[in-house]
Short mmCIF file of C-alpha atoms and ligand atoms in Angstrom, two decimals:
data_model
loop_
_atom_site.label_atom_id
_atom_site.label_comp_id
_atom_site.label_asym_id
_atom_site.label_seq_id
_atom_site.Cartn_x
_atom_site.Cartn_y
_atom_site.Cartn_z
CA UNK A 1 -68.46 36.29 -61.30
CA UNK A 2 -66.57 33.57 -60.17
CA UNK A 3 -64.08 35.53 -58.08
CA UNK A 4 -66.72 37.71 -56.33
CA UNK A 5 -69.05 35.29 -56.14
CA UNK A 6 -66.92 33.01 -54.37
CA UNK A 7 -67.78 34.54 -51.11
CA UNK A 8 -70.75 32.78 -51.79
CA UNK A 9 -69.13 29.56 -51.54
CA UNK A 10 -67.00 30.21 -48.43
CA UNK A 11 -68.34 29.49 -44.60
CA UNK A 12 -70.02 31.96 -42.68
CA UNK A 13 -67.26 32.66 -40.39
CA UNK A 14 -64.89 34.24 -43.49
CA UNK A 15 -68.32 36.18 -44.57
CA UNK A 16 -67.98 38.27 -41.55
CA UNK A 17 -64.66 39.70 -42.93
CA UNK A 18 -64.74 41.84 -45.86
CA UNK A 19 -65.38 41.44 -49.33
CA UNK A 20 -62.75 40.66 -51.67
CA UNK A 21 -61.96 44.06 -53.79
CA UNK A 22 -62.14 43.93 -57.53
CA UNK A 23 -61.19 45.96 -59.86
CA UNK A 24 -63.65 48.56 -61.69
CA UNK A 25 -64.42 48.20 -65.10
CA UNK A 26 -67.73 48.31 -66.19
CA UNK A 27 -67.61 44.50 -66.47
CA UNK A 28 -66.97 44.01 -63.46
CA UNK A 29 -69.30 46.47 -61.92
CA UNK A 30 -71.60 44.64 -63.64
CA UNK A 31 -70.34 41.23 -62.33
CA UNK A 32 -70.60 42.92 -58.46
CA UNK A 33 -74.39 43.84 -59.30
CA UNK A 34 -75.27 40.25 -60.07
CA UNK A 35 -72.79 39.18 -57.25
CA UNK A 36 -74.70 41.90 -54.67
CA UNK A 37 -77.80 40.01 -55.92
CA UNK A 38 -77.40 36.70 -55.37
CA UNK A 39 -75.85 37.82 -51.95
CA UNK A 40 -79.22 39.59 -50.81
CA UNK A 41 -81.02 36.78 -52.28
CA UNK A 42 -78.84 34.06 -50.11
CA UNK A 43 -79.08 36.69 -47.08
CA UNK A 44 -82.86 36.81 -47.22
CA UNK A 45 -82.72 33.12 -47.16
CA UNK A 46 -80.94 32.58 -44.38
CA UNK A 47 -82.39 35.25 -42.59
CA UNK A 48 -86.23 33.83 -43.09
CA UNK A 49 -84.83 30.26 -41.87
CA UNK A 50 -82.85 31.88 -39.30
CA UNK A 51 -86.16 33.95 -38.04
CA UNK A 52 -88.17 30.64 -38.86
CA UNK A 53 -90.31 30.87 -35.13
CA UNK A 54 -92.33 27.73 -35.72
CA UNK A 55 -90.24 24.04 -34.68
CA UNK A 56 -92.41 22.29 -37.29
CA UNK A 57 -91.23 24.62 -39.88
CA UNK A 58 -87.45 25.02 -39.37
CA UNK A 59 -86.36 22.24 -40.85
CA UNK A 60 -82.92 21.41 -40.43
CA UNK A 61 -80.86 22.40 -43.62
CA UNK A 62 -78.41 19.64 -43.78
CA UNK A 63 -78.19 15.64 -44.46
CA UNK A 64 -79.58 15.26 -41.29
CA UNK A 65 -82.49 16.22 -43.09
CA UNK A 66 -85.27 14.13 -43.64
CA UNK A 67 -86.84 15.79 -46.21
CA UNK A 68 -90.64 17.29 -46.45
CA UNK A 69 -91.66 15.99 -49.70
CA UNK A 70 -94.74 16.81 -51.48
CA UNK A 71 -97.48 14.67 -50.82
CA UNK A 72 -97.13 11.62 -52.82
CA UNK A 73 -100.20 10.18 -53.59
CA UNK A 74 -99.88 11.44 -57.42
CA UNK A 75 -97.02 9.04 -57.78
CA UNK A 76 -99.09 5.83 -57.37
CA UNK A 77 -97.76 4.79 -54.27
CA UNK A 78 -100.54 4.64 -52.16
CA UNK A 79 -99.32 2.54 -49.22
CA UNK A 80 -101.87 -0.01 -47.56
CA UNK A 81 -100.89 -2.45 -45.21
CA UNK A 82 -102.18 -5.01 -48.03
CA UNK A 83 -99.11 -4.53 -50.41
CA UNK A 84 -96.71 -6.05 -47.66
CA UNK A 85 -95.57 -9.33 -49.23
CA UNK A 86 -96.45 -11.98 -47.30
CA UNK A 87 -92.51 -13.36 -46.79
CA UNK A 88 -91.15 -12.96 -43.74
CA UNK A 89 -89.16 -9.58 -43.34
CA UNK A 90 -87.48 -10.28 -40.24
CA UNK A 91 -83.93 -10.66 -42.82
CA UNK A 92 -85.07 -7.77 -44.23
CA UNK A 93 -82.06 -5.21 -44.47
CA UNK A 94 -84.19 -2.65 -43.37
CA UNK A 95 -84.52 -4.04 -39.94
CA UNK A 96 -81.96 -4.70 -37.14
CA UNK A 97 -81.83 -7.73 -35.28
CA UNK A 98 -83.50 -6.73 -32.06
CA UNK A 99 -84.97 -7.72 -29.76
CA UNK A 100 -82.09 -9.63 -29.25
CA UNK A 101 -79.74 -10.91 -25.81
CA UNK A 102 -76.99 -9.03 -26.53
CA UNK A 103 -74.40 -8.29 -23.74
CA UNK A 104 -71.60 -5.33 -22.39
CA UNK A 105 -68.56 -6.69 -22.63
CA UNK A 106 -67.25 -3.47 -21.04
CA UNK A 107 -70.10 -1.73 -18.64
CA UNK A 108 -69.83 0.50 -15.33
CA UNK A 109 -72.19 -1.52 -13.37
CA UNK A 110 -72.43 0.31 -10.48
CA UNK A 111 -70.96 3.89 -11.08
CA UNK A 112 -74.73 5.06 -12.15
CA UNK A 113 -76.43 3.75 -8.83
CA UNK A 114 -73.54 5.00 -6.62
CA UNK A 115 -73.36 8.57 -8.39
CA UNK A 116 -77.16 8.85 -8.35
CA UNK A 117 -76.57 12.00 -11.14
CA UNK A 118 -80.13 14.27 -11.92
CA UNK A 119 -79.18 13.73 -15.78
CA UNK A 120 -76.64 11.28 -17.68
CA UNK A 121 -75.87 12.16 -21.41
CA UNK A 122 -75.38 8.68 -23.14
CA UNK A 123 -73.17 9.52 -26.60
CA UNK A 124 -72.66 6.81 -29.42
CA UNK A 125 -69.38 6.67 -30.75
CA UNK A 126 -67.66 4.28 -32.88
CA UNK A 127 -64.96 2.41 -31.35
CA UNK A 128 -61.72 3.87 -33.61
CA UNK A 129 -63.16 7.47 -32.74
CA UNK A 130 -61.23 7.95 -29.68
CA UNK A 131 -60.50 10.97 -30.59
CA UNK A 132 -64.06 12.26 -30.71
CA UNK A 133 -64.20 10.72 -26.79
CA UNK A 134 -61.06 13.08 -25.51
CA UNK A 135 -62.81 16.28 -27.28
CA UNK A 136 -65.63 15.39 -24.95
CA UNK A 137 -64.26 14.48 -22.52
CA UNK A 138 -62.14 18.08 -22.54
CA UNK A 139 -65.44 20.09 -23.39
CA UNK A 140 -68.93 19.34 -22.64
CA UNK A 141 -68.21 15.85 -20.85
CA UNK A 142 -66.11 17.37 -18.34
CA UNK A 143 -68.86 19.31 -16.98
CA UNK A 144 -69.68 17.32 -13.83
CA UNK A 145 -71.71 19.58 -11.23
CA UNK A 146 -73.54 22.51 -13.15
CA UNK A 147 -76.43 24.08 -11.65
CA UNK A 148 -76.32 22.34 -8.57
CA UNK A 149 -76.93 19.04 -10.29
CA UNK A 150 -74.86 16.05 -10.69
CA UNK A 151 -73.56 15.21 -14.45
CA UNK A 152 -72.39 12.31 -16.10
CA UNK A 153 -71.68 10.68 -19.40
CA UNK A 154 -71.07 7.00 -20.85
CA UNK A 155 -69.71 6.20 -24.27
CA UNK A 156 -71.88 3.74 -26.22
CA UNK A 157 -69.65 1.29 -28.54
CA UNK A 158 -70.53 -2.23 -30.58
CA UNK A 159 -67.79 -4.20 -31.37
CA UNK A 160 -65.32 -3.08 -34.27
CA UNK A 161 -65.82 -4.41 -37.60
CA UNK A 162 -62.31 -4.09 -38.70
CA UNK A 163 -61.48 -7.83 -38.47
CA UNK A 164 -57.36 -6.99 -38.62
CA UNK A 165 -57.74 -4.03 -36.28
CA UNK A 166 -59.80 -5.50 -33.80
CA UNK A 167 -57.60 -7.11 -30.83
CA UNK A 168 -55.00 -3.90 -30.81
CA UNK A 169 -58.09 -1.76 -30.90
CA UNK A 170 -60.25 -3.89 -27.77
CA UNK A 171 -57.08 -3.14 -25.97
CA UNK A 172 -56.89 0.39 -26.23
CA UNK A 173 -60.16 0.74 -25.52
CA UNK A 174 -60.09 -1.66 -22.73
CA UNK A 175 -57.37 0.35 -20.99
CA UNK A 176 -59.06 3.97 -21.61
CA UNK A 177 -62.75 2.22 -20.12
CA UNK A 178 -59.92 1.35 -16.84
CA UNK A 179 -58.55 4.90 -17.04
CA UNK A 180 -61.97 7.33 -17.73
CA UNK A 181 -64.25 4.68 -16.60
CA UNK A 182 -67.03 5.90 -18.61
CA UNK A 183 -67.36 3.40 -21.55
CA UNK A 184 -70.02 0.95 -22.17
CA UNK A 185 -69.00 -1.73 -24.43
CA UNK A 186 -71.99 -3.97 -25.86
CA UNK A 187 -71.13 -7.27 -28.23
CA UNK A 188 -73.16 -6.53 -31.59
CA UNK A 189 -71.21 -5.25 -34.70
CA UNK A 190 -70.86 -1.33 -34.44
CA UNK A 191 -72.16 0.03 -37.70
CA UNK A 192 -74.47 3.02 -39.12
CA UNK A 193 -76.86 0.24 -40.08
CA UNK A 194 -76.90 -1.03 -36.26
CA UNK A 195 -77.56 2.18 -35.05
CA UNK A 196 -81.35 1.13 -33.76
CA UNK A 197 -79.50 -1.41 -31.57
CA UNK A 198 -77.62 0.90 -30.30
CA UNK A 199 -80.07 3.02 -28.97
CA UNK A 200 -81.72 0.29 -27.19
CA UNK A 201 -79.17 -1.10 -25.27
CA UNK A 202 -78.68 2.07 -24.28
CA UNK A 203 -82.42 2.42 -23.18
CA UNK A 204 -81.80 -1.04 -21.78
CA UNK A 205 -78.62 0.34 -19.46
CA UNK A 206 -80.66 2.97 -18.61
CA UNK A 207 -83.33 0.93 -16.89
CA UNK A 208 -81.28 -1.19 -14.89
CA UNK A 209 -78.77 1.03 -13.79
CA UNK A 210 -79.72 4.35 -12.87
CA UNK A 211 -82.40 3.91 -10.39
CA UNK A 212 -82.14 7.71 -8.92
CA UNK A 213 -81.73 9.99 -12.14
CA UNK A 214 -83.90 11.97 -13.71
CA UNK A 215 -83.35 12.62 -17.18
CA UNK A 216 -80.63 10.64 -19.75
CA UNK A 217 -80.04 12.96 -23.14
CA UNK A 218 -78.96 10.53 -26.12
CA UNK A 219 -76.12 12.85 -28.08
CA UNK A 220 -73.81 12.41 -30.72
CA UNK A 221 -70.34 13.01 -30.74
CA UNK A 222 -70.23 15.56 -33.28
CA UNK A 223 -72.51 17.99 -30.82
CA UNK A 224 -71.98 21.31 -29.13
CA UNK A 225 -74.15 20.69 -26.39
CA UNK A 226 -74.37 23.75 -23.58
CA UNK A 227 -75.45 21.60 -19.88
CA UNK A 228 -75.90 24.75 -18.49
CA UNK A 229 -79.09 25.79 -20.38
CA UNK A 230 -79.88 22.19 -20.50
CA UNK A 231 -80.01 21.75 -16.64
CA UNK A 232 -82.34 25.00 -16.62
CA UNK A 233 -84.71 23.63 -19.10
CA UNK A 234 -84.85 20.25 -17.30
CA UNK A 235 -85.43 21.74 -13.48
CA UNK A 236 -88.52 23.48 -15.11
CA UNK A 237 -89.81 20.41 -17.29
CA UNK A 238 -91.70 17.48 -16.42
CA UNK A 239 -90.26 14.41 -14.69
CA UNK A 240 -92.49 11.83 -16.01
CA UNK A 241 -93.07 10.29 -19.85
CA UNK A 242 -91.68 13.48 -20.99
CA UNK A 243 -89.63 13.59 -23.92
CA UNK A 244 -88.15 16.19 -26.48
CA UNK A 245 -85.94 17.44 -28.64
CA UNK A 246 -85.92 18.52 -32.70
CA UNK A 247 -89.70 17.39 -32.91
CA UNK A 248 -90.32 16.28 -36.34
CA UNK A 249 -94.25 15.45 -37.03
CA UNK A 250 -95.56 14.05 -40.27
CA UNK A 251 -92.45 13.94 -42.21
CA UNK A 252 -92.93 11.74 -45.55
CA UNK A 253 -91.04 8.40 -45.71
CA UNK A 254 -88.49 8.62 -47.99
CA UNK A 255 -89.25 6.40 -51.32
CA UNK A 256 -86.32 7.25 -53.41
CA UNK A 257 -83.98 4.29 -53.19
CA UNK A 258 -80.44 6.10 -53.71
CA UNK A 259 -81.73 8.18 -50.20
CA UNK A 260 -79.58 7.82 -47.17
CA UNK A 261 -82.93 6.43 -45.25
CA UNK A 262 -85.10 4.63 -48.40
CA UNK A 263 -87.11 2.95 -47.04
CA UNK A 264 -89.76 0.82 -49.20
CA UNK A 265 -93.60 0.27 -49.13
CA UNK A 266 -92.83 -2.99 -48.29
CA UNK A 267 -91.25 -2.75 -45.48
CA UNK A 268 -92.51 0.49 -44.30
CA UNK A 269 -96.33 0.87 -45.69
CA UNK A 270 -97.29 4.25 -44.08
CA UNK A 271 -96.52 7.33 -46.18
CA UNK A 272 -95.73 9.47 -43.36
CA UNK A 273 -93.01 8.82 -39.74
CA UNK A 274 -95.02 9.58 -36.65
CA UNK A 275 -93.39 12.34 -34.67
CA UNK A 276 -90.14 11.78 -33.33
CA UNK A 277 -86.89 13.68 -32.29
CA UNK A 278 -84.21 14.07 -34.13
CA UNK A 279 -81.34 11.67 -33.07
CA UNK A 280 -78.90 13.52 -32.86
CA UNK A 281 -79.71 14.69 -29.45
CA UNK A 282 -82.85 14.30 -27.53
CA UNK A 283 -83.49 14.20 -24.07
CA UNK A 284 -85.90 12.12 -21.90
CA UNK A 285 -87.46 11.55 -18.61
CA UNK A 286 -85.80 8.09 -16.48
CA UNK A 287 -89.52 6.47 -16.55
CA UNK A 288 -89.23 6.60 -20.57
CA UNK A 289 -86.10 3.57 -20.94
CA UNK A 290 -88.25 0.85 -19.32
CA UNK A 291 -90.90 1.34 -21.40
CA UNK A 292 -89.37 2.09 -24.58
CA UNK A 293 -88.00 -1.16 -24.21
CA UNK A 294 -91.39 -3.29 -23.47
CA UNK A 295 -92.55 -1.34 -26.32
CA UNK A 296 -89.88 -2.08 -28.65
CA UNK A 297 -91.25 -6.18 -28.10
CA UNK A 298 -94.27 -5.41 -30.24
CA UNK A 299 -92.63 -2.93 -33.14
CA UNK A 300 -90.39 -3.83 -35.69
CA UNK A 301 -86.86 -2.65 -35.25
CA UNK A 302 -86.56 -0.41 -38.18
CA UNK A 303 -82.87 0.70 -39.26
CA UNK A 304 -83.97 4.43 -38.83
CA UNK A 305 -82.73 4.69 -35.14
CA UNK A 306 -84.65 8.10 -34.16
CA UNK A 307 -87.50 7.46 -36.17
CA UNK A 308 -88.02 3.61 -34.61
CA UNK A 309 -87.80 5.77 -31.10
CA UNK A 310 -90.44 7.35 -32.22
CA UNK A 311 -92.54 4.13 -33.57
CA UNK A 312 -92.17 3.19 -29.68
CA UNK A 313 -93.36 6.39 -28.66
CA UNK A 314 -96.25 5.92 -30.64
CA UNK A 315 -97.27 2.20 -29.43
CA UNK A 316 -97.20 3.23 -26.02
CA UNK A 317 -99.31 5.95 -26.56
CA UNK A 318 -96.60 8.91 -25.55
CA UNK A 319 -96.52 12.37 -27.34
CA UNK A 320 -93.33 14.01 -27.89
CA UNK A 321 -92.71 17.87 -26.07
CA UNK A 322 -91.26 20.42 -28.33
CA UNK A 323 -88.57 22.19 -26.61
CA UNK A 324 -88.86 26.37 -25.94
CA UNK A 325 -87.84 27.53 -29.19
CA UNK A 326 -84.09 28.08 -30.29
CA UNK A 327 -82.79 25.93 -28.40
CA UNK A 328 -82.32 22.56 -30.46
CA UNK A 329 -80.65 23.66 -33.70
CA UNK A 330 -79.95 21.33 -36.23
CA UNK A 331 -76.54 23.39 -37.90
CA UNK A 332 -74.32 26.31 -37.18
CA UNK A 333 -76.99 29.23 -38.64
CA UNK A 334 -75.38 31.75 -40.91
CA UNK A 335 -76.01 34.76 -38.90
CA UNK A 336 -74.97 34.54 -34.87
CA UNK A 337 -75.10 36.74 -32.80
CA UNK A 338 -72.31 37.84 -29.87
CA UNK A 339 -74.15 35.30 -27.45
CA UNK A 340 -74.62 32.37 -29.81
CA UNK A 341 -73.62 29.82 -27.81
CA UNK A 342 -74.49 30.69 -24.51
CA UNK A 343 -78.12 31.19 -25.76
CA UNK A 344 -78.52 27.35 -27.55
CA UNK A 345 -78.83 24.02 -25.87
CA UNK A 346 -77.80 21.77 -29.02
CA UNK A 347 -76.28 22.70 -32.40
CA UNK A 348 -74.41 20.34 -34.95
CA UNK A 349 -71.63 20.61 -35.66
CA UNK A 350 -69.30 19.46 -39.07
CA UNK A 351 -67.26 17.28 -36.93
CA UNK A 352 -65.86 16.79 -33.61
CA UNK A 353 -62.89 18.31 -33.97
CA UNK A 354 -64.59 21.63 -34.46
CA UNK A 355 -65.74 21.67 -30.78
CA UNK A 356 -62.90 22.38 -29.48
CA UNK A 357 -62.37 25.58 -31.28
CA UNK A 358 -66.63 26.24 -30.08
CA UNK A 359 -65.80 25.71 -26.98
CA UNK A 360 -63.06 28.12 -26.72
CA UNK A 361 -65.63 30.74 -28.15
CA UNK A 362 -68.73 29.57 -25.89
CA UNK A 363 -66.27 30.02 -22.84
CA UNK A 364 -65.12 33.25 -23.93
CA UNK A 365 -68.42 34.40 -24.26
CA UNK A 366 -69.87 33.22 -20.94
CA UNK A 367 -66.60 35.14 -19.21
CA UNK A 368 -67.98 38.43 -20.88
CA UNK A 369 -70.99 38.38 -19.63
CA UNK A 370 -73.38 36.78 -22.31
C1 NAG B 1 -102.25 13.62 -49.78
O1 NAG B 1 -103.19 13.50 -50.81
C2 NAG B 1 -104.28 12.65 -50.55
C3 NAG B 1 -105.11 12.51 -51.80
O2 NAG B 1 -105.07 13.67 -52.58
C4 NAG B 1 -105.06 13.23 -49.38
O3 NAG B 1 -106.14 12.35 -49.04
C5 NAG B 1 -104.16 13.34 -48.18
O4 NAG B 1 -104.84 13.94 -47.09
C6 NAG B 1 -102.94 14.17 -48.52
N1 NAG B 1 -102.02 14.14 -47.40
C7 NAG B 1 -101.48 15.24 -46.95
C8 NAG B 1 -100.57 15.06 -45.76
O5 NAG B 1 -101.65 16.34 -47.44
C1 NAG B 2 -75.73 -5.73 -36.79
O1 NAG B 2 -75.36 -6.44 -35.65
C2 NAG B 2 -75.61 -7.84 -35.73
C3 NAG B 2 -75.26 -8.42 -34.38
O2 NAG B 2 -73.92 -8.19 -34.08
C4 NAG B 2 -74.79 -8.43 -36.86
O3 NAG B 2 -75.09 -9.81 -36.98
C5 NAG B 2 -75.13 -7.72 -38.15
O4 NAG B 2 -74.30 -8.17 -39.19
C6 NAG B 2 -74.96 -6.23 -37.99
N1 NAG B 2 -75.46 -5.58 -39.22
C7 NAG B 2 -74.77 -4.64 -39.83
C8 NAG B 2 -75.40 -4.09 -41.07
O5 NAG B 2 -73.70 -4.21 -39.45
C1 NAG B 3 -81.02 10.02 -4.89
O1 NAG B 3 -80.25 11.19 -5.18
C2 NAG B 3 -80.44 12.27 -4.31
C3 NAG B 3 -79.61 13.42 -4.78
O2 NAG B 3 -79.27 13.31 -6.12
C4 NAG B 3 -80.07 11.86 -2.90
O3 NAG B 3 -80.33 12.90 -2.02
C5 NAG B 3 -80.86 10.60 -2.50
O4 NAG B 3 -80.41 10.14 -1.24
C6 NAG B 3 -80.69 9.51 -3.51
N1 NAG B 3 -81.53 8.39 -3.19
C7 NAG B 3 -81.13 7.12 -3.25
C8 NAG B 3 -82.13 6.08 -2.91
O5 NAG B 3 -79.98 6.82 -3.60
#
C-alpha cells in the first residue's frame, strides 16, 4: 500500500508520469486494487472541484481557506451585539492600530503622477524578502506596456522587526528603492498581524498619488499573476466603485481559537464576514482608495486584512463583482490543461521561488500558440 499509494502523496506534476511498477503477487494485486481506488476516488475529487462552475462554491482548498463551517447556532454561540464587554477594545489584539499618522520613510512621490499608468499592482512584501522582489521584478513586474496600457508596480514594506538586523537591512533596501525605484517604505512594524495597516496605507498612497490611473490590483508576492488577461478583463469592466476578485459571501467567522484567523464574539459579534475578496489578489477601480479610507474612520480595524476591506465595502454601501469564472484561482488545480496559464488571471502559488519555473512554462506556452 504504502509504496503504490505513495503516488498519492506526491504533487501533481510527478502524477503526470507513470506509475511506479510493482511486482505481481496476489498481494499486491490486491494492494493496486485498493491503490486504483483511492486514486479514482481522489481523481473524482479533484475533478468535481476542478469543474466546480459556481465562484461561491469553489472554495479555495488550501490555508488560505477560510473555512465554510456549519451553521453554528447549535453550539450556543449566538452572537448579539449585547455580549460585547463593555471595556474598551481598542488594545484588543484583534485590532490594528489604525487609523493612525503613520508615514513613508521611502515613497516614489511623483513617479505615479508622471507615469499616469491605466493599472498599478501594489504587492506587500516583507522587508528581508528581497528575493521575492527580484522574482517579480524578472516575471510579472517586468511587464510594463501590455495591451496598449501602461503598467506599474510598488513594493509595500513596514519597518523590520529584527532589532539586530535592522540598520544593515534599511540599507540594502534603501539602495535597491535608489536602484528599481519602485519601493514604498511606510514606518509601522511589518508583521502578519499588521497586515490591515498595510493595506491601508496602501489605499492611502493610492489616493494621493495616482491621480490618472484606473485600476490598482493589491497582490502578493507568492502570485502567478498573467497582466495580459488582466488588462483584457479590465478594458471591458467598469471604471467606477467596481471591485473584484475571489468573492467570498457569507463565510462563518471562525470561533475556534487555535485557527489562523479566531476571532471571538467579543470582538467580532456577527456569525458570518460580509463579502469580500480574497487578499491575496484583488483588483479595484482608482475611485475605491479614497473612500475605503473615509470609510475605514467609522469601522474597526480588524486584524483580518481582506476581510476588514470588505467591512469598508460594506459601510459605504459597495457590492463586490465576481470576476468571469476561472480566472481567480486560489491553488495550482490538479488537472491543467496545455494552456493553463495563459487561460488564468491569478493562481497561488507555494512560494515565490516557484514562479520562476511558471513563468518559464506560461512563456513557453504563449510562444506555441495557446
Ligand atoms: C442558522 O441557524 C439559525 C437557527 O437555526 C437560522 O435562523 C439561521 O438562518 C441559520 N443560518 C444559516 C446561514 O443557515
Ligand atoms: C503593529 O504596528 C504598530 C505600529 O508600528 C506597532 O506598535 C505594533 O506593535 C505592531 N503590532 C504587531 C503585532 O506587530
Ligand atoms: C492621463 O493619462 C492619459 C494616458 O494614460 C493621457 O493621455 C492624459 O494626458 C493623462 N492626463 C493627465 C491629466 O495627466
Amino acid at each position: 500500500m504504502a509504496l503504490c499509494c505513495e503516488i498519492l502523496l506526491v504533487p501533481s506534476k510527478m502524477l503526470e508520469n507513470s506509475l511506479p511498477k510493482c511486482k505481481k503477487t496476489p498481494w499486491t494485486r490486491a494492494r493496486r486494487w485498493v491503490c486504483f481506488l483511492m486514486l479514482f476516488l481522489v481523481m473524482g475529487t479533484s475533478a468535481l472541484i476542478f469543474y466546480n462552475s459556481s465562484p461561491q462554491v469553489s472554495w479555495p482548498l488550501n490555508v488560505w481557506t477560510i473555512k465554510l463551517l456549519p451553521n453554528q447556532s447549535h453550539n450556543n454561540v449566538t452572537p448579539s451585539v449585547s455580549s460585547i464587554p463593555p471595556a474598551d477594545l481598542s488594545q484588543s489584539e484583534y485590532f490594528v492600530p489604525y487609523p493612525h499618522q503613520y508615514h513613508f520613510i521611502l515613497d516614489e512621490p511623483n513617479k505615479c503622477q508622471q507615469e499616469s499608468p491605466f493599472l498599478v499592482l501594489m504587492i506587500p512584501v516583507a522587508p528581508h524578502n528581497r528575493e521575492a522582489r527580484d522574482i517579480i521584478r524578472s516575471t510579472w513586474g517586468k511587464e510594463i506596456r501590455v495591451l496598449g496600457q501602461v503598467i506599474s508596480h510598488y513594493f509595500l514594506l513596514g519597518l523590520s522587526k529584527e532589532e539586530h538586523e535592522k540598520k544593515p537591512l534599511e540599507e540594502e533596501i534603501l539602495k535597491e528603492s535608489q536602484r528599481h525605484h519602485d519601493i514604498l517604505q511606510s514606518d509601522f512594524l511589518d508583521s502578519y498581524r499588521n497586515l490591515t495597516i498595510k493595506t491601508m496605507v496602501m489605499f492611502e498612497w493610492l489616493s494621493s498619488h495616482c491621480p490618472n490611473t484606473s485600476y490598482a490590483m493589491k497582490v502578493d508576492s507568492d502570485m502567478f499573476l498573467n497582466i495580459h488577461n488582466l488588462v483584457n478583463m479590465l478594458l471591458k469592466a467598469p471604471r467606477h466603485l467596481y471591485m473584484t476578485g475571489q468573492v467570498l459571501r457569507g463565510v462563518y467567522v471562525l470561533r475556534d481559537s487555535t485557527s489562523k484567523w479566531f476571532l471571538p464574539v467579543s470582538a467580532f459579534p456577527e456569525s458570518t464576514y460580509p463579502s469580500y475578496a480574497l487578499g491575496m489578489g484583488y483588483v479595484f477601480s482608482l475611485d475605491l482608495p479614497k473612500k475605503i479610507v473615509e470609510a475605514s474612520a467609522h469601522v474597526k480595524a480588524v486584524y483580518i486584512e481582506d476581510v476588514y476591506v470588505g467591512l469598508c465595502m460594506r459601510h459605504l454601501g459597495l457590492s463586490l463583482t465576481d470576476p468571469p469564472h476561472g480566472l481567480f484561482i486560489a491553488t495550482i488545480p490538479f488537472f491543467r490543461g496545455s494552456c493553463y496559464w495563459t487561460s488564468v488571471i491569478t493562481t497561488l502559488l507555494e512560494n515565490s521561488n516557484q514562479l520562476a519555473n511558471v513563468w518559464i512554462t506560461y512563456q513557453t506556452q504563449t510562444q506555441s500558440g495557446c
